mmCIF file of C-alpha atoms in Angstrom:
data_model
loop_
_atom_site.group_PDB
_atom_site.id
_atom_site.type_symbol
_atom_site.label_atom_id
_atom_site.label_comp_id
_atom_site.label_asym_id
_atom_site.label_seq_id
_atom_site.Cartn_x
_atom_site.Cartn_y
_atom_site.Cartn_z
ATOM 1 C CA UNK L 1 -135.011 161.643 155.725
ATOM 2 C CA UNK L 2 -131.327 161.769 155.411
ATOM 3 C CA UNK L 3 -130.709 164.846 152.978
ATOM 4 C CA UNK L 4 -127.673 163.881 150.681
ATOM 5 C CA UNK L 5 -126.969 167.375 148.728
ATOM 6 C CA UNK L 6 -128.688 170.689 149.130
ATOM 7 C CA UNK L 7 -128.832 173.693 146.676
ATOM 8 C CA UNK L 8 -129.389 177.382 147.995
ATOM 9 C CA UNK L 9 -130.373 180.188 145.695
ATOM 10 C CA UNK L 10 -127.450 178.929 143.039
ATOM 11 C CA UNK L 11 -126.925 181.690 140.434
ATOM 12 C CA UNK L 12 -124.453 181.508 137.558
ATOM 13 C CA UNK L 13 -123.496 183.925 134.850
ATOM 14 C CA UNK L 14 -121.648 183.754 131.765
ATOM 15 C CA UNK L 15 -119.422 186.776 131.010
ATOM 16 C CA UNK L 16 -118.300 186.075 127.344
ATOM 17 C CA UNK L 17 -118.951 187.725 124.853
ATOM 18 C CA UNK L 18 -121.543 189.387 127.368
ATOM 19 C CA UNK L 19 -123.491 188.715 130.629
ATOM 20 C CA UNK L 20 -125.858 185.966 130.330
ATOM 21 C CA UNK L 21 -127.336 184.469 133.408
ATOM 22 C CA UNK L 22 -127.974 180.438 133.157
ATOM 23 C CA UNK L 23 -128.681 179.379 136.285
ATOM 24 C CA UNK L 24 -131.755 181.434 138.466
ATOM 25 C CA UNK L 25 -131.884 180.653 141.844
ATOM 26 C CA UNK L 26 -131.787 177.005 141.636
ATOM 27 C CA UNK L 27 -132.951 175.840 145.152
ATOM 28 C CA UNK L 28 -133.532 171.926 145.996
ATOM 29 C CA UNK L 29 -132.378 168.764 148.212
ATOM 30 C CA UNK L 30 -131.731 165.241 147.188
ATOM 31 C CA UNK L 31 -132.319 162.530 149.690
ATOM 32 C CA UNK L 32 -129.908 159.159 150.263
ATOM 33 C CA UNK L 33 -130.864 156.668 148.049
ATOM 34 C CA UNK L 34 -132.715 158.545 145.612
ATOM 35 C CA UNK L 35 -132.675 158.603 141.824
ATOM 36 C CA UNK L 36 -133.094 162.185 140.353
ATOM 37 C CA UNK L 37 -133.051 162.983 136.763
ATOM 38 C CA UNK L 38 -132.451 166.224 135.562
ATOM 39 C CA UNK L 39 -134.308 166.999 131.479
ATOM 40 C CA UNK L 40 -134.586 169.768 130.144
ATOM 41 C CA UNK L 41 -133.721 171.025 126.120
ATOM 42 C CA UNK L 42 -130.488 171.786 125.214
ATOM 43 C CA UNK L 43 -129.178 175.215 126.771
ATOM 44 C CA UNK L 44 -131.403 174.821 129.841
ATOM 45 C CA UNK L 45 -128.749 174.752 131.856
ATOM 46 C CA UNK L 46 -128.843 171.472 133.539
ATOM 47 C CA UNK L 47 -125.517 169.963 132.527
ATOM 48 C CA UNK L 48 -124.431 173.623 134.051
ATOM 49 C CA UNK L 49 -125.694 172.235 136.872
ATOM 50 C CA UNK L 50 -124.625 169.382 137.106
ATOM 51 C CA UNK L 51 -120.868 170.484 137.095
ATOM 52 C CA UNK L 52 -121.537 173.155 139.992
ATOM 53 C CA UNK L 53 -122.985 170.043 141.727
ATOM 54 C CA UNK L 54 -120.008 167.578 141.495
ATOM 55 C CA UNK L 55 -118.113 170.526 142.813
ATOM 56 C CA UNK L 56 -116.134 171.533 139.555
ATOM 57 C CA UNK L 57 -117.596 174.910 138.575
ATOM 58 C CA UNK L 58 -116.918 177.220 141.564
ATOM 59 C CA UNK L 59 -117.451 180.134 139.484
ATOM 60 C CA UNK L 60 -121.585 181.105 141.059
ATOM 61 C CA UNK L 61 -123.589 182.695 143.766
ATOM 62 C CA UNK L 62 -125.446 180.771 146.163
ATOM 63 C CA UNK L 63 -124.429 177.593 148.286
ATOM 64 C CA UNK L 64 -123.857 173.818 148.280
ATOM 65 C CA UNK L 65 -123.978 171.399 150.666
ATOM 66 C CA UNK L 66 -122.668 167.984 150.137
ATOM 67 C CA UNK L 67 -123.160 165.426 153.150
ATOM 68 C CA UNK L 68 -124.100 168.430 155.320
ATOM 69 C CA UNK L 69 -120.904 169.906 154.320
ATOM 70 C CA UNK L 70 -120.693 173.706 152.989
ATOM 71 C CA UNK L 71 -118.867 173.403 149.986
ATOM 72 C CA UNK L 72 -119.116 176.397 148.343
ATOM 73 C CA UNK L 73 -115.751 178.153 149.165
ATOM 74 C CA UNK L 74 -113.560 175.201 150.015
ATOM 75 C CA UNK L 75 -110.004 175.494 148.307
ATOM 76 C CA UNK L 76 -109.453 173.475 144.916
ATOM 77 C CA UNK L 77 -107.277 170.415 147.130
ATOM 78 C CA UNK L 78 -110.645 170.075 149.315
ATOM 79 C CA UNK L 79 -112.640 169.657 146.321
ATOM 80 C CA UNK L 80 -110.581 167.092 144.936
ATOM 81 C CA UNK L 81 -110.583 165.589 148.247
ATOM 82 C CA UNK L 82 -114.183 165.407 148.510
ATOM 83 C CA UNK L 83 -115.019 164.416 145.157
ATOM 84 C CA UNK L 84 -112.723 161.272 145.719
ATOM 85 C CA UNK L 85 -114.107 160.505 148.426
ATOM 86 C CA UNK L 86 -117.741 161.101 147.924
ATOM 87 C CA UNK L 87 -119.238 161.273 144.222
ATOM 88 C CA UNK L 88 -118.693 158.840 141.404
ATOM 89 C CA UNK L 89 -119.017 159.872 137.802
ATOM 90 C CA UNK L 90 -120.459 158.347 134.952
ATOM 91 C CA UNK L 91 -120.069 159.932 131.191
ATOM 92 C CA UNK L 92 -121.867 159.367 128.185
ATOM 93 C CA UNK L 93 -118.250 157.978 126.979
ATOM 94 C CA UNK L 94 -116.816 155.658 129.295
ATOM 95 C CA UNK L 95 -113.018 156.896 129.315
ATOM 96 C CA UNK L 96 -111.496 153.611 130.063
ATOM 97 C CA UNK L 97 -108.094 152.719 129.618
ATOM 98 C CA UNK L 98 -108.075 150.994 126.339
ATOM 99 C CA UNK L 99 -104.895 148.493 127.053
ATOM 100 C CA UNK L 100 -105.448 148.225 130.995
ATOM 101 C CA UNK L 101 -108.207 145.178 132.226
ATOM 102 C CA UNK L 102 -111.489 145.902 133.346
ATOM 103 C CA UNK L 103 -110.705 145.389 136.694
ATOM 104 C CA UNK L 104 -107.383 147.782 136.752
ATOM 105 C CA UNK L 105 -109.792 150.316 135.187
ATOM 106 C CA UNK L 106 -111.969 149.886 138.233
ATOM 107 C CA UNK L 107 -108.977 150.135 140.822
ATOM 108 C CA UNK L 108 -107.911 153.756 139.378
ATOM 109 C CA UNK L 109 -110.266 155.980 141.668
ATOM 110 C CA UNK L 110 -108.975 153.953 144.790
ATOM 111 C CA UNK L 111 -105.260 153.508 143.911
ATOM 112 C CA UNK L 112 -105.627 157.405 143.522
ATOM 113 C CA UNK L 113 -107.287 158.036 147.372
ATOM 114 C CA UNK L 114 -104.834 156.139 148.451
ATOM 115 C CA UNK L 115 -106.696 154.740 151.470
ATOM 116 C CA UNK L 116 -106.428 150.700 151.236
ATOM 117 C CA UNK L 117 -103.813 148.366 150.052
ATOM 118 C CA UNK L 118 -103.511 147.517 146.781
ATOM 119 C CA UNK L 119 -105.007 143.883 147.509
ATOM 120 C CA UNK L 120 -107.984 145.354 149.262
ATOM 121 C CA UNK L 121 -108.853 147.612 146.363
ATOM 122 C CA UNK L 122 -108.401 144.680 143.761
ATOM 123 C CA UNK L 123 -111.238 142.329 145.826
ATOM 124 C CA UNK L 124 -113.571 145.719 146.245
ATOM 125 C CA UNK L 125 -113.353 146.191 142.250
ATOM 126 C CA UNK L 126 -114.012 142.357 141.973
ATOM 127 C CA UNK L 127 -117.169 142.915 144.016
ATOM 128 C CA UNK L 128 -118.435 145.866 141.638
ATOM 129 C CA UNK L 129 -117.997 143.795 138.766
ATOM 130 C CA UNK L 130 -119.497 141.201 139.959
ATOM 131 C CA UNK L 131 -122.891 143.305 141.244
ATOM 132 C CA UNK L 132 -122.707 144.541 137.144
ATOM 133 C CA UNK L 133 -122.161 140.847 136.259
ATOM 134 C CA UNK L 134 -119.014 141.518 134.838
ATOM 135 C CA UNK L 135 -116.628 139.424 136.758
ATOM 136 C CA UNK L 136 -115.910 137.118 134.449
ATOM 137 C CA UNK L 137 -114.450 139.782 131.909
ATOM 138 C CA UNK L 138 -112.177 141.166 134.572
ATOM 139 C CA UNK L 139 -109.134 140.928 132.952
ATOM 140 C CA UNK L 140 -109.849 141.445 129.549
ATOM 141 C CA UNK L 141 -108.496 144.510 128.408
ATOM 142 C CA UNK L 142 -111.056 146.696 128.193
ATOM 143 C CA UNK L 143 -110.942 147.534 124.156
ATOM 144 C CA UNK L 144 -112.001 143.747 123.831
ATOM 145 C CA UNK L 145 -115.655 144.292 125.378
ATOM 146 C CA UNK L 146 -118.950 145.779 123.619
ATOM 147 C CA UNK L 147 -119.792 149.745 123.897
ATOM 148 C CA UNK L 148 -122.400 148.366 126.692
ATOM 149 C CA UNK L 149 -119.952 146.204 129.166
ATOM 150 C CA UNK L 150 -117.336 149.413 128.512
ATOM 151 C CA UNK L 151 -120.186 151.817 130.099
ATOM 152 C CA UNK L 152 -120.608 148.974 133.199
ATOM 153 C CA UNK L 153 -117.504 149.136 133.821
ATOM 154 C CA UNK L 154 -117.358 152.347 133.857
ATOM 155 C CA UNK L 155 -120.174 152.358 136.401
ATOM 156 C CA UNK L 156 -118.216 149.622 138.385
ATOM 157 C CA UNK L 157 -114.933 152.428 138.661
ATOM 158 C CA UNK L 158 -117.954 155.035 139.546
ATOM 159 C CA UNK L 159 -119.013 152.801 142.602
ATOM 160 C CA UNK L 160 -115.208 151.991 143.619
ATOM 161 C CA UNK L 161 -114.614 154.404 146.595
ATOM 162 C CA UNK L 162 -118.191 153.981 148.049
ATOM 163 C CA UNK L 163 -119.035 157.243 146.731
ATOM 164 C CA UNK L 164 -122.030 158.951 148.551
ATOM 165 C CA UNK L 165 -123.508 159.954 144.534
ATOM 166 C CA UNK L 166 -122.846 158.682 141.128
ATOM 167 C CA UNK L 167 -123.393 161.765 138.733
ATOM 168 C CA UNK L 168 -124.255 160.547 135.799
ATOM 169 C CA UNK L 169 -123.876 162.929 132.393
ATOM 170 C CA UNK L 170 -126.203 161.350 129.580
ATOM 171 C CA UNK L 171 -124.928 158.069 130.921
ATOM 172 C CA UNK L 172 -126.735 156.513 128.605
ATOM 173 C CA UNK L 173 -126.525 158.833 125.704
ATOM 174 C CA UNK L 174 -124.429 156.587 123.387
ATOM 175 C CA UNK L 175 -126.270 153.516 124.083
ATOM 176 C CA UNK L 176 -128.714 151.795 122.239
ATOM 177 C CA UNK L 177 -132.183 150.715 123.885
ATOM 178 C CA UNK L 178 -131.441 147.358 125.042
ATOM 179 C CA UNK L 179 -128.243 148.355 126.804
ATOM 180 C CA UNK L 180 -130.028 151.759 127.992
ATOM 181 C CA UNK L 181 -132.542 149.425 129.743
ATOM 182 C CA UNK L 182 -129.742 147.358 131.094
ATOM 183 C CA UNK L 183 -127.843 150.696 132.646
ATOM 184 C CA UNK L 184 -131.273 151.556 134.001
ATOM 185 C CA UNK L 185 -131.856 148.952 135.900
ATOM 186 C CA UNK L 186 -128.561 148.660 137.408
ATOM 187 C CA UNK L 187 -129.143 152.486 138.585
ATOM 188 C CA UNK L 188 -132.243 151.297 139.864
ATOM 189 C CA UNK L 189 -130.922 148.434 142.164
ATOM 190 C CA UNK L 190 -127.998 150.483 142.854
ATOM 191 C CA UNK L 191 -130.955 153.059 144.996
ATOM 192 C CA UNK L 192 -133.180 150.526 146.076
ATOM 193 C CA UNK L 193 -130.730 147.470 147.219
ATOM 194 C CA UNK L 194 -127.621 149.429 148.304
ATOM 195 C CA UNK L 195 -129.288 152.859 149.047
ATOM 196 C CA UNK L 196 -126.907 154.578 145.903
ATOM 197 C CA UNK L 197 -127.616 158.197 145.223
ATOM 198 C CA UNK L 198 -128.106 159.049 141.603
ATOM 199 C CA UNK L 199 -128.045 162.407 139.999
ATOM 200 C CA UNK L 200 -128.449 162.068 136.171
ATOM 201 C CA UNK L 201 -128.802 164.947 133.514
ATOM 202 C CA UNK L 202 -130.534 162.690 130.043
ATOM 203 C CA UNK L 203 -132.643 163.113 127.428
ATOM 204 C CA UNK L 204 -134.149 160.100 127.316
ATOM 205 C CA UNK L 205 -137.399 160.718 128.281
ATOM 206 C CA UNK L 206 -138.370 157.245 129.512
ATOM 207 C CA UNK L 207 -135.569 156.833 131.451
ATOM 208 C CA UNK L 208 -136.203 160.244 133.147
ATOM 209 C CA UNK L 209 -139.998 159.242 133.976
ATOM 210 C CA UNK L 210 -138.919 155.443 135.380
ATOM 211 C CA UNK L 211 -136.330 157.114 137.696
ATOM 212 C CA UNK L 212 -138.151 158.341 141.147
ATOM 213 C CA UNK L 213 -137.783 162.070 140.545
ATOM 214 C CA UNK L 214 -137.464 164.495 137.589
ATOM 215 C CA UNK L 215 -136.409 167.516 137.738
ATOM 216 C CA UNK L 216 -137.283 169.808 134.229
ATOM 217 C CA UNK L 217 -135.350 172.792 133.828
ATOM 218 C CA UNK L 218 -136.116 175.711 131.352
ATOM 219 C CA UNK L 219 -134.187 178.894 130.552
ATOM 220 C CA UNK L 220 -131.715 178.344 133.580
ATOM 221 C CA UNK L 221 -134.814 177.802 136.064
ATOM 222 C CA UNK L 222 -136.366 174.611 138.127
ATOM 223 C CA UNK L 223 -139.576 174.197 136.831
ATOM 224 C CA UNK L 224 -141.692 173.601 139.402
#
């Protein structure tokens, strides 16, 4: 197995207005092309997690390994760095660009790396709209489409630089049930036909138990 992200003995503590510990020793691997969901009730610390996983809380005790990569203690440039490069994100609102099209919306994450030309990067985020079935809305701006094509979109600019793991925050948590179901199932091809790594925090319960791994969290802890 081809271990994607690792957690060792992650701790975190909040120090305002006193010490609170939210995170106890959270210790687990995902593996390349799986899809993990993360439940658990509000304040059980798993959207805590989540941010220490997609490298943008540095503030905890324990380590992370991305890609077999040590991240824990990299400098704030590195982390941008390898965020860019390997982790998509996908929010419960899609923060597109209201007047810019679809497929410039896309392009942003991959203008921003920098690493193709500006042709390249507008035939890549053709492709991803097309896997979302979304290519023939490409250059509508993106105001003009329905709260569900706005959140594949946003999925299409997640998938942009090839990332190595979508995060997804209650990617679904604005949605109603026939476009949750149609977000679902693109998460689902995304593991089993291109090998995608997901790691999404919900509370949608059904979505959690069709995904291929749960993991419930409680007071800060994995439970087991």
């Amino acid at each position: 197995m081809n271990t994607i992200l690792k957690t060792e003995n992650i701790d975190k503590f909040f120090h305002d207005p006193t010490e609170f510990q939210v995170l106890k020793n959270i210790h687990f691997e995902v593996q390349k092309g799986e899809f993990l969901s993360m439940i658990g009730k509000s304040g059980s610390g798993k959207s805590t997690l989540l941010y220490i996983l997609s490298t943008m809380d540095t503030d905890y005790n324990g380590n992370l390994y991305i890609d077999n990569q040590l991240t824990t203690g990299l400098t704030k440039d590195q982390l941008a760095e390898l965020r860019n490069e390997k982790i998509g994100f996908v929010f419960q609102f899609h923060y597109l660009l209201a007047e810019f099209s679809c497929l410039r919306n896309v392009m942003i994450p991959a203008l921003k790396l920098g690493k193709l030309s500006e042709k390249e990067i507008e035939e890549r985020a053709y492709n991803k709209l097309e896997i979302l079935g979304l290519q023939d809305q490409a250059l509508k701006p993106a105001s003009k489409l329905s709260g569900g094509q706005q959140q594949r979109v946003a999925i299409a600019r997640a998938l942009i630089n090839d990332p190595l793991i979508i995060m997804g925050d209650e990617p679904t948590g604005n949605l109603d049930s026939k476009n949750t179901n149609i977000v679902f199932d693109i998460f689902q091809e995304l593991t089993h036909n291109y090998g995608q790594t997901i790691i999404a925090v919900t509370h949608d319960e059904d979505f959690a138990h069709k995904s291929d791994r749960i993991i419930e969290m409680k007071d800060g802890e994995i439970l087991k």
